[in-house]
Short mmCIF file of C-alpha atoms and ligand atoms in Angstrom, two decimals:
data_model
loop_
_atom_site.label_atom_id
_atom_site.label_comp_id
_atom_site.label_asym_id
_atom_site.label_seq_id
_atom_site.Cartn_x
_atom_site.Cartn_y
_atom_site.Cartn_z
CA MET G 1 13.60 -32.89 -26.61
CA ALA G 2 11.75 -33.59 -23.43
CA ASP G 3 10.85 -37.00 -22.08
CA SER G 4 8.21 -38.67 -24.24
CA LYS G 5 6.19 -39.89 -21.26
CA THR G 6 2.78 -38.32 -20.86
CA ILE G 7 2.40 -36.59 -17.50
CA ALA G 8 -0.47 -35.21 -15.45
CA ALA G 9 -0.91 -33.18 -12.28
CA ILE G 10 -3.38 -30.99 -10.44
CA SER G 11 -2.25 -27.43 -11.24
CA THR G 12 -4.37 -25.59 -8.70
CA PRO G 13 -3.56 -25.51 -4.94
CA ASN G 14 -4.31 -28.47 -2.74
CA ALA G 15 -7.38 -26.74 -1.31
CA VAL G 16 -11.12 -26.49 -1.76
CA GLY G 17 -12.15 -23.82 -4.28
CA GLY G 18 -14.54 -22.90 -7.02
CA ILE G 19 -12.61 -24.67 -9.76
CA SER G 20 -9.63 -27.00 -9.95
CA VAL G 21 -7.50 -27.45 -13.03
CA LEU G 22 -5.71 -30.64 -14.02
CA ARG G 23 -3.13 -30.64 -16.74
CA ILE G 24 -2.06 -33.50 -18.98
CA SER G 25 0.91 -33.10 -21.33
CA GLY G 26 2.64 -35.44 -23.76
CA PRO G 27 2.03 -37.54 -26.86
CA GLU G 28 -0.81 -39.51 -25.22
CA ALA G 29 -2.48 -36.52 -23.54
CA ILE G 30 -5.44 -36.24 -25.88
CA ALA G 31 -5.97 -40.00 -26.26
CA ALA G 32 -5.83 -40.52 -22.47
CA ALA G 33 -8.32 -37.69 -21.89
CA ASP G 34 -10.62 -39.12 -24.55
CA ARG G 35 -10.76 -42.45 -22.70
CA VAL G 36 -12.20 -40.84 -19.56
CA PHE G 37 -14.08 -37.83 -20.93
CA ARG G 38 -17.45 -38.03 -22.67
CA PRO G 39 -18.22 -34.75 -24.41
CA VAL G 40 -21.81 -33.57 -24.63
CA SER G 41 -21.26 -32.85 -28.33
CA GLY G 42 -20.20 -36.45 -28.94
CA LYS G 43 -17.04 -35.16 -30.69
CA PRO G 44 -13.93 -36.71 -29.12
CA LEU G 45 -11.09 -34.39 -28.15
CA SER G 46 -8.90 -36.05 -30.77
CA SER G 47 -11.09 -34.42 -33.44
CA HIS G 48 -10.65 -30.96 -31.87
CA LYS G 49 -8.30 -28.31 -33.13
CA GLY G 50 -5.90 -26.62 -30.71
CA TYR G 51 -7.25 -23.87 -28.43
CA THR G 52 -10.75 -25.34 -28.32
CA ALA G 53 -12.78 -26.39 -25.32
CA ALA G 54 -15.42 -29.08 -24.84
CA TYR G 55 -18.00 -29.56 -22.12
CA GLY G 56 -18.69 -33.07 -20.86
CA THR G 57 -18.34 -35.58 -18.05
CA VAL G 58 -15.34 -37.44 -16.67
CA PHE G 59 -16.02 -41.11 -15.96
CA ASP G 60 -14.21 -43.72 -13.92
CA GLY G 61 -15.54 -46.81 -15.70
CA GLU G 62 -19.30 -46.26 -15.59
CA GLU G 63 -19.15 -43.95 -12.56
CA ALA G 64 -19.63 -40.30 -13.53
CA LEU G 65 -17.16 -38.22 -11.50
CA ASP G 66 -17.78 -34.62 -12.55
CA ASP G 67 -18.99 -32.32 -15.31
CA VAL G 68 -15.97 -30.48 -16.63
CA VAL G 69 -14.58 -28.32 -19.40
CA ALA G 70 -11.64 -29.84 -21.27
CA THR G 71 -9.41 -27.54 -23.30
CA VAL G 72 -7.18 -28.92 -26.02
CA PHE G 73 -3.83 -27.40 -26.96
CA ARG G 74 -1.89 -29.00 -29.76
CA GLY G 75 1.91 -29.03 -29.70
CA PRO G 76 4.01 -27.15 -30.46
CA LYS G 77 1.54 -24.34 -29.79
CA SER G 78 1.06 -25.09 -26.11
CA TYR G 79 2.78 -24.16 -22.85
CA THR G 80 4.96 -27.27 -22.85
CA GLY G 81 5.29 -27.48 -26.62
CA GLU G 82 3.52 -30.88 -26.50
CA ASP G 83 -0.14 -31.87 -26.82
CA VAL G 84 -1.87 -30.66 -23.68
CA VAL G 85 -5.35 -31.13 -22.23
CA GLU G 86 -6.48 -28.98 -19.33
CA ILE G 87 -9.49 -30.14 -17.39
CA SER G 88 -11.38 -27.60 -15.31
CA CYS G 89 -13.54 -29.43 -12.79
CA HIS G 90 -15.35 -28.44 -9.60
CA GLY G 91 -12.84 -27.45 -6.97
CA GLY G 92 -13.34 -30.18 -4.40
CA LEU G 93 -10.32 -32.03 -3.05
CA TYR G 94 -11.85 -35.49 -3.42
CA VAL G 95 -13.34 -35.01 -6.87
CA THR G 96 -10.14 -33.45 -8.21
CA ARG G 97 -8.02 -36.32 -6.89
CA ARG G 98 -10.42 -38.91 -8.32
CA ILE G 99 -10.11 -37.31 -11.75
CA LEU G 100 -6.31 -37.33 -11.45
CA MET G 101 -6.41 -41.00 -10.42
CA VAL G 102 -8.52 -42.01 -13.38
CA ILE G 103 -6.15 -40.19 -15.75
CA ILE G 104 -3.15 -41.91 -14.16
CA LYS G 105 -4.92 -45.25 -14.67
CA GLN G 106 -4.70 -44.58 -18.41
CA GLY G 107 -0.93 -45.11 -18.28
CA VAL G 108 -0.11 -41.46 -17.64
CA SER G 109 2.65 -40.62 -15.12
CA LEU G 110 2.39 -38.18 -12.24
CA ALA G 111 4.28 -34.97 -13.06
CA GLY G 112 7.17 -33.93 -10.82
CA PRO G 113 7.63 -30.38 -9.49
CA GLY G 114 7.81 -27.88 -12.34
CA GLU G 115 7.79 -30.65 -14.93
CA PHE G 116 5.46 -28.82 -17.33
CA THR G 117 7.71 -25.75 -17.33
CA LYS G 118 10.79 -27.97 -17.56
CA ARG G 119 9.32 -29.49 -20.72
CA ALA G 120 8.62 -25.99 -22.04
CA PHE G 121 12.32 -25.22 -21.47
CA LEU G 122 13.57 -28.49 -22.96
CA ASN G 123 11.29 -28.02 -25.98
CA GLY G 124 12.74 -24.56 -26.62
CA LYS G 125 9.61 -22.63 -25.62
CA MET G 126 11.58 -20.50 -23.16
CA SER G 127 15.09 -19.97 -21.81
CA LEU G 128 16.08 -21.09 -18.34
CA THR G 129 15.99 -17.50 -17.04
CA GLN G 130 12.47 -17.11 -18.45
CA ALA G 131 11.41 -20.33 -16.72
CA GLU G 132 12.86 -18.98 -13.48
CA GLY G 133 10.76 -15.85 -14.10
CA VAL G 134 7.65 -18.06 -14.13
CA ALA G 135 8.49 -19.35 -10.65
CA ASP G 136 9.14 -15.79 -9.42
CA LEU G 137 5.84 -14.59 -10.86
CA ILE G 138 4.00 -17.24 -8.88
CA MET G 139 5.81 -16.17 -5.71
CA ALA G 140 5.47 -12.39 -6.29
CA SER G 141 3.80 -10.61 -3.40
CA GLY G 142 3.90 -7.00 -4.63
CA GLN G 143 3.66 -4.93 -7.79
CA GLN G 144 7.43 -4.45 -8.12
CA GLY G 145 8.05 -8.18 -7.71
CA LEU G 146 5.38 -8.92 -10.29
CA ARG G 147 6.92 -6.51 -12.79
CA SER G 148 10.36 -7.94 -12.28
CA ALA G 149 9.12 -11.52 -12.76
CA ARG G 150 7.21 -10.52 -15.88
CA GLY G 151 10.33 -8.77 -17.18
CA ALA G 152 12.27 -12.02 -16.72
CA MET G 153 9.49 -14.10 -18.29
CA GLN G 154 9.44 -11.82 -21.29
CA GLY G 155 13.17 -12.35 -21.68
CA ALA G 156 14.68 -9.08 -20.36
CA LEU G 157 17.66 -10.86 -18.76
CA TYR G 158 17.82 -13.48 -21.49
CA ARG G 159 18.14 -10.83 -24.20
CA LYS G 160 20.79 -8.93 -22.31
CA ILE G 161 22.92 -12.03 -21.73
CA ARG G 162 22.31 -13.15 -25.31
CA ASP G 163 23.59 -9.77 -26.56
CA CYS G 164 26.71 -10.17 -24.41
CA THR G 165 27.23 -13.69 -25.72
CA ASP G 166 26.75 -12.62 -29.33
CA ARG G 167 29.24 -9.82 -28.89
CA LEU G 168 31.85 -12.25 -27.58
CA LEU G 169 31.00 -14.85 -30.23
CA THR G 170 31.63 -12.26 -32.95
CA VAL G 171 35.07 -11.50 -31.52
CA SER G 172 35.85 -15.17 -31.05
CA GLY G 173 34.69 -15.96 -34.60
CA HIS G 174 36.87 -13.22 -35.97
CA ILE G 175 39.93 -14.47 -34.06
CA ALA G 176 39.28 -18.05 -35.20
CA ALA G 177 38.86 -17.04 -38.85
CA TYR G 178 41.99 -14.93 -38.77
CA MET G 179 44.07 -17.70 -37.22
CA ASP G 180 42.63 -20.61 -39.19
CA TYR G 181 42.76 -19.04 -42.65
CA PRO G 182 45.86 -16.87 -42.71
CA GLU G 183 46.02 -17.10 -46.50
CA GLU G 184 42.48 -15.66 -46.88
CA GLU G 185 42.25 -11.89 -46.84
CA ILE G 186 40.63 -11.62 -43.45
CA ASP G 187 41.10 -8.29 -41.70
CA PRO G 188 43.61 -8.62 -38.90
CA VAL G 189 42.06 -8.69 -35.47
CA GLU G 190 42.64 -5.34 -33.82
CA SER G 191 43.32 -5.66 -30.15
CA ASN G 192 41.18 -2.50 -29.71
CA GLU G 193 38.17 -4.38 -31.05
CA ILE G 194 38.70 -7.20 -28.58
CA ARG G 195 39.47 -4.85 -25.72
CA ASP G 196 36.30 -2.80 -26.27
CA ALA G 197 34.09 -5.86 -26.55
CA LEU G 198 35.54 -7.35 -23.35
CA ALA G 199 35.18 -4.08 -21.47
CA ASP G 200 31.60 -3.55 -22.65
CA VAL G 201 30.45 -7.02 -21.74
CA LYS G 202 32.23 -6.88 -18.38
CA ALA G 203 30.54 -3.55 -17.62
CA GLN G 204 27.14 -5.07 -18.45
CA LEU G 205 27.74 -8.05 -16.20
CA ASP G 206 29.15 -5.95 -13.38
CA GLY G 207 26.11 -3.67 -13.62
CA LEU G 208 23.83 -6.68 -13.20
CA LEU G 209 25.89 -7.95 -10.27
CA ALA G 210 25.84 -4.54 -8.57
CA ASN G 211 22.03 -4.44 -8.76
CA PHE G 212 21.50 -7.93 -7.39
CA ASP G 213 20.57 -6.75 -3.89
CA GLN G 214 18.10 -4.23 -5.31
CA GLY G 215 16.49 -6.95 -7.41
CA LYS G 216 16.26 -9.20 -4.39
CA MET G 217 14.48 -6.47 -2.43
CA ILE G 218 12.08 -5.95 -5.31
CA ARG G 219 11.31 -9.65 -5.53
CA GLU G 220 11.36 -10.71 -1.90
CA GLY G 221 10.51 -7.53 -0.04
CA VAL G 222 12.65 -5.33 2.18
CA GLU G 223 13.40 -6.38 5.73
CA THR G 224 12.30 -3.28 7.61
CA VAL G 225 12.46 -2.25 11.24
CA ILE G 226 10.31 0.54 12.64
CA LEU G 227 11.94 2.02 15.71
CA GLY G 228 11.18 4.91 18.01
CA LYS G 229 10.39 5.61 21.62
CA PRO G 230 6.88 4.83 22.88
CA ASN G 231 3.97 6.89 21.66
CA VAL G 232 5.62 8.49 18.65
CA GLY G 233 3.12 6.77 16.34
CA LYS G 234 4.89 3.61 15.15
CA SER G 235 1.76 1.47 15.32
CA THR G 236 -0.32 4.16 13.67
CA LEU G 237 2.20 4.34 10.82
CA MET G 238 2.29 0.60 10.49
CA ASN G 239 -1.49 0.38 10.44
CA LEU G 240 -1.61 3.06 7.81
CA LEU G 241 0.86 1.15 5.65
CA ALA G 242 -0.98 -2.10 6.20
CA GLY G 243 -4.38 -0.59 5.59
CA THR G 244 -5.75 -2.55 8.52
CA LYS G 245 -5.47 -2.24 12.27
CA LYS G 246 -3.12 -5.01 13.30
CA SER G 247 -1.24 -3.46 16.22
CA ILE G 248 -2.81 -2.09 19.34
CA VAL G 249 -2.72 1.71 19.21
CA THR G 250 -3.09 3.49 22.51
CA ASP G 251 -2.11 6.65 24.34
CA ILE G 252 -0.38 4.74 27.11
CA PRO G 253 3.33 4.69 26.31
CA GLY G 254 4.73 1.23 25.72
CA THR G 255 1.57 -0.67 24.89
CA THR G 256 2.88 -2.33 21.75
CA ARG G 257 4.46 -5.17 23.63
CA ASP G 258 6.10 -7.64 21.32
CA VAL G 259 7.25 -7.64 17.74
CA VAL G 260 4.27 -7.85 15.42
CA GLU G 261 5.31 -9.16 12.00
CA GLU G 262 3.54 -7.61 9.09
CA THR G 263 3.98 -7.29 5.36
CA VAL G 264 2.90 -4.04 3.77
CA THR G 265 3.46 -2.39 0.42
CA LEU G 266 4.78 1.08 -0.17
CA ASP G 267 4.40 2.20 -3.75
CA GLY G 268 4.35 -1.41 -4.93
CA LEU G 269 7.41 -2.38 -2.90
CA VAL G 270 6.87 -5.03 -0.23
CA LEU G 271 8.21 -4.06 3.21
CA ARG G 272 8.60 -6.90 5.66
CA LEU G 273 7.94 -4.93 8.81
CA ALA G 274 8.23 -5.46 12.46
CA ASP G 275 6.44 -3.05 14.71
CA THR G 276 8.17 -3.12 18.05
CA ALA G 277 7.84 -2.12 21.59
CA GLY G 278 9.25 1.33 22.31
CA ILE G 279 12.98 1.49 22.51
CA ARG G 280 12.76 3.05 25.99
CA GLU G 281 14.87 1.37 28.66
CA THR G 282 12.39 -0.42 30.85
CA GLU G 283 12.11 -2.89 33.66
CA ASP G 284 9.02 -4.41 32.07
CA PHE G 285 10.21 -7.83 30.93
CA VAL G 286 7.71 -8.32 28.10
CA GLU G 287 8.32 -4.91 26.65
CA LYS G 288 12.05 -5.29 26.99
CA ALA G 289 11.96 -8.54 25.02
CA GLY G 290 10.25 -6.62 22.20
CA VAL G 291 12.85 -3.87 22.29
CA GLU G 292 15.68 -6.36 22.17
CA LEU G 293 14.12 -8.17 19.25
CA ALA G 294 13.86 -4.90 17.38
CA LEU G 295 17.46 -4.02 18.12
CA GLN G 296 18.60 -7.50 17.06
CA ARG G 297 16.79 -7.02 13.80
CA LEU G 298 18.82 -3.87 13.18
CA ASP G 299 21.79 -6.06 12.24
CA THR G 300 19.94 -7.63 9.34
CA ALA G 301 17.55 -4.80 8.48
CA GLN G 302 17.71 -3.50 4.93
CA LEU G 303 15.66 -0.46 5.93
CA VAL G 304 15.09 1.31 9.24
CA LEU G 305 12.23 3.74 9.74
CA ALA G 306 13.19 5.81 12.80
CA VAL G 307 10.04 7.50 14.03
CA PHE G 308 10.05 10.74 16.04
CA ASP G 309 7.22 12.78 17.48
CA SER G 310 7.33 16.23 15.86
CA SER G 311 5.18 17.69 18.62
CA SER G 312 7.81 17.26 21.30
CA PRO G 313 11.51 18.14 21.47
CA LEU G 314 14.09 15.40 20.98
CA SER G 315 14.66 13.55 24.24
CA GLN G 316 17.79 11.80 25.40
CA GLU G 317 16.14 8.51 24.36
CA ASP G 318 15.71 9.87 20.84
CA LYS G 319 19.34 10.94 20.78
CA ASP G 320 20.51 7.52 21.99
CA LEU G 321 18.47 5.92 19.24
CA ILE G 322 19.95 8.26 16.66
CA GLN G 323 23.42 7.18 17.75
CA ARG G 324 22.58 3.53 17.35
CA LEU G 325 21.35 4.15 13.83
CA GLU G 326 24.54 5.74 12.60
CA GLY G 327 25.50 4.35 9.19
CA LEU G 328 22.33 2.26 8.73
CA PRO G 329 19.99 2.57 5.73
CA CYS G 330 17.56 4.74 7.61
CA VAL G 331 14.76 7.23 6.98
CA ALA G 332 13.94 9.60 9.85
CA VAL G 333 10.17 9.81 9.99
CA CYS G 334 8.98 12.92 11.83
CA ASN G 335 5.42 11.98 12.66
CA LYS G 336 2.50 14.13 13.87
CA SER G 337 3.21 16.91 11.37
CA ASP G 338 -0.40 18.00 11.99
CA LEU G 339 0.61 19.26 15.47
CA ASP G 340 2.84 22.19 16.51
CA GLN G 341 6.43 21.49 15.56
CA GLN G 342 8.90 21.13 18.42
CA LEU G 343 11.59 18.92 16.87
CA ASP G 344 15.14 20.13 16.44
CA MET G 345 15.29 19.62 12.69
CA GLU G 346 18.88 20.91 12.48
CA TYR G 347 19.99 18.11 14.76
CA LEU G 348 18.09 15.52 12.73
CA ARG G 349 19.41 16.82 9.42
CA ALA G 350 22.95 16.55 10.75
CA HIS G 351 22.38 12.85 11.42
CA PHE G 352 20.01 11.66 8.70
CA PRO G 353 20.40 12.27 4.97
CA HIS G 354 16.81 11.05 4.55
CA ILE G 355 14.11 12.82 6.52
CA VAL G 356 10.39 13.01 5.95
CA GLU G 357 7.57 14.73 7.77
CA ILE G 358 4.32 12.84 7.93
CA SER G 359 1.10 12.60 9.84
CA ALA G 360 0.32 8.92 10.16
CA ARG G 361 -3.01 9.70 11.76
CA GLU G 362 -4.09 12.12 9.03
CA ASN G 363 -2.58 10.01 6.24
CA GLN G 364 -0.28 12.77 5.04
CA GLY G 365 3.21 12.46 3.60
CA LEU G 366 3.12 8.83 2.47
CA SER G 367 4.29 9.60 -1.07
CA GLU G 368 7.20 11.62 0.35
CA LEU G 369 8.00 8.69 2.64
CA SER G 370 7.93 6.35 -0.31
CA ARG G 371 10.28 8.64 -2.25
CA GLU G 372 12.80 8.72 0.60
CA VAL G 373 12.58 4.94 1.04
CA MET G 374 13.21 4.31 -2.66
CA ASP G 375 16.12 6.72 -2.46
CA VAL G 376 17.77 5.18 0.57
CA LEU G 377 17.43 1.73 -1.02
CA SER G 378 18.82 3.02 -4.36
CA LEU G 379 15.62 1.92 -6.05
CA THR G 380 14.67 5.33 -7.42
CA GLY G 381 13.84 5.02 -11.08
CA THR G 382 13.74 1.22 -10.97
CA ASP G 383 10.40 -0.09 -12.10
CA GLY G 384 11.56 -3.67 -11.77
CA SER G 385 10.93 -4.63 -15.37
CA GLY G 386 14.52 -4.29 -16.61
CA PRO G 387 17.06 -7.11 -16.79
CA MET G 388 18.00 -8.37 -13.35
CA LEU G 389 19.73 -11.40 -11.88
CA ALA G 390 16.92 -13.18 -10.11
CA ASN G 391 18.60 -15.83 -8.00
CA LEU G 392 21.89 -17.18 -6.72
CA ARG G 393 22.35 -19.50 -9.70
CA GLN G 394 22.18 -16.57 -12.09
CA PHE G 395 24.32 -14.41 -9.79
CA GLU G 396 26.99 -17.08 -9.52
CA CYS G 397 27.12 -17.53 -13.32
CA ALA G 398 27.38 -13.78 -13.91
CA GLN G 399 30.10 -13.53 -11.26
CA ARG G 400 32.06 -16.38 -12.82
CA ALA G 401 31.69 -14.88 -16.30
CA SER G 402 32.86 -11.49 -15.04
CA ASN G 403 35.90 -12.99 -13.31
CA LEU G 404 36.79 -14.99 -16.40
CA LEU G 405 36.42 -11.86 -18.51
CA GLY G 406 38.89 -10.17 -16.17
CA GLU G 407 41.30 -13.02 -16.89
CA THR G 408 40.69 -12.69 -20.64
CA GLN G 409 41.48 -8.99 -20.41
CA ALA G 410 44.70 -9.82 -18.55
CA THR G 411 45.61 -12.38 -21.24
CA LEU G 412 45.12 -9.74 -23.90
CA VAL G 413 47.05 -7.02 -22.10
CA GLY G 414 49.77 -9.51 -21.16
CA GLY G 415 50.57 -9.95 -24.85
CA TYR G 416 49.63 -13.62 -25.04
CA THR G 417 48.74 -15.18 -28.40
CA LEU G 418 45.29 -14.66 -29.88
CA ASP G 419 44.86 -18.38 -29.44
CA ALA G 420 45.13 -18.00 -25.68
CA VAL G 421 42.70 -15.07 -25.73
CA ASP G 422 40.24 -17.16 -27.72
CA VAL G 423 40.44 -20.07 -25.30
CA SER G 424 39.74 -17.70 -22.44
CA LEU G 425 36.83 -16.13 -24.37
CA GLU G 426 35.34 -19.56 -24.97
CA SER G 427 35.21 -20.18 -21.24
CA VAL G 428 33.30 -16.90 -20.69
CA ILE G 429 30.84 -17.76 -23.47
CA SER G 430 30.30 -21.17 -21.97
CA VAL G 431 29.33 -19.67 -18.61
CA LEU G 432 26.95 -17.20 -20.25
CA LEU G 433 25.28 -20.06 -22.13
CA GLU G 434 24.95 -21.82 -18.79
CA LEU G 435 23.22 -18.73 -17.37
CA THR G 436 20.57 -18.69 -20.11
CA GLY G 437 20.31 -22.48 -20.07
CA GLU G 438 21.52 -22.93 -23.63
CA ARG G 439 24.42 -25.09 -22.49
CA VAL G 440 23.62 -26.49 -19.12
CA THR G 441 23.93 -29.82 -17.31
CA ASP G 442 20.91 -31.95 -16.45
CA ALA G 443 21.81 -31.56 -12.77
CA VAL G 444 21.46 -27.77 -12.97
CA VAL G 445 18.17 -28.04 -14.85
CA ASP G 446 16.82 -30.55 -12.31
CA GLN G 447 17.92 -28.27 -9.48
CA VAL G 448 16.14 -25.24 -10.99
CA PHE G 449 12.85 -27.05 -11.50
CA SER G 450 12.91 -28.82 -8.16
CA HIS G 451 11.90 -25.47 -6.59
CA PHE G 452 8.73 -25.24 -8.66
CA CYS G 453 5.29 -26.39 -7.53
CA VAL G 454 3.82 -29.61 -8.84
CA GLY G 455 1.46 -28.80 -11.70
CA LYS G 456 3.44 -25.78 -12.96
P1 GDP V 501 3.63 3.88 19.27
O1 GDP V 501 3.70 3.65 20.73
O2 GDP V 501 4.87 4.52 18.74
O3 GDP V 501 3.27 2.65 18.47
O4 GDP V 501 2.49 4.98 19.03
P2 GDP V 501 0.97 4.80 18.60
O5 GDP V 501 0.88 4.49 17.14
O6 GDP V 501 0.34 3.87 19.55
O7 GDP V 501 0.43 6.28 18.77
C1 GDP V 501 0.47 6.95 20.01
C2 GDP V 501 -0.56 8.07 20.00
O8 GDP V 501 -0.18 9.05 19.03
C3 GDP V 501 -1.97 7.61 19.64
O9 GDP V 501 -2.88 8.34 20.43
C4 GDP V 501 -2.09 8.03 18.19
O10 GDP V 501 -3.41 8.28 17.80
C5 GDP V 501 -1.28 9.30 18.16
N1 GDP V 501 -0.76 9.58 16.84
C6 GDP V 501 -0.13 8.75 16.00
N2 GDP V 501 0.18 9.38 14.84
C7 GDP V 501 -0.27 10.63 14.96
C8 GDP V 501 -0.26 11.78 14.06
O11 GDP V 501 0.22 11.76 12.94
N3 GDP V 501 -0.79 12.93 14.54
C9 GDP V 501 -1.34 13.01 15.79
N4 GDP V 501 -1.85 14.18 16.16
N5 GDP V 501 -1.39 11.96 16.63
C10 GDP V 501 -0.86 10.78 16.22
#
């Protein structure tokens, strides 16, 4: 069970807005709210059923602070599993803080980061991976990230890990029963049964581990570099993706001087872009700085969009660029497809497995571009909602469990006793329970929730 202290916090951002929401959770939540809130109906909140709202005024002594709506949730049917009151007041910074202060004066404690969700976890309302999904949902900046966070919140990863755990528990239970009650007529444990279960679970975990980078791109966006010599249409492409004109587009080669950071979405996937100065060798210091920045970013880029001008033949500069891009996750973007085609497509095809023809100016070819991008990132067919490891904690647990499973397999193949196999299995199960939060130390739980916002 969670701490029995009653806690409160402002759940909305620390900013002026239409409405602010304060949340109170714990055994004294309703009583504390009743001491500061005078409902128009005259019916105290303590007489309200769960999921009901009351309109009234919050007072600090005899000073009326604000007219608000107070919503009552009764545990266990609330977000935290405890009694909860949510107060929606006018969204001013001062008024919201005054209301928080008057609630705190009632003997209520200030909530720490993520403390409401932590209580939901401790009260069994959600697994640790689901709670982590809540944090990811709040941070999601694109459709794919949103889907993946919702998948986690709805328990996609939890269920998968739970299935793995159950499978291993069944085997472990069978081994234990067989060893502990030899006189009972328990079927002997077939090593095939153990071997298959270990292999299946290991394959599931290894699949999750292999997709970790894809999940990260879906959640956090893809570090993308747009490269190409001046005037091929990089800024036009970027503006098209962004939907707004952020870079300066001009006919004079080399006018996009420095790296302009921008986040855009392509088919729901967030691309963290940098438009750059042309890659052309130049004496112009400012432009050169931009080029160098772009080239530096190539080392860490998860995606490179190499832009060429279809209306002119490949130049030596283009060919030099192509050489530098060898082996990188790159899509060759042949822009200006609305003009006469002059590009040596054979040459490009020999160097790029992923090529697309677009007209950034005429907004043509974006869906083909998106298809190639998804393909080069191995995201084709991923809608983000399936089970995925969402952070390093989960990754590290899955990695540990997979390694330990490898050891269990070796124990089995090595002809050790079933006892030894069972001990090894137990250690795998323990790590999987740590992943879902079913058997986890307070330090890990505190660490997870320390990344949350106050009020969540
Ligand atoms: P950058 O130097 O690579 O960033 O190129 P810009 O985006 O500044 O574009 C250079 C010129 O090419 C501008 O006059 C654009 O309007 C033009 N341009 C860009 N994309 C297209 C396109 O798809 N078709 C045609 N015909 N012109 C384009």
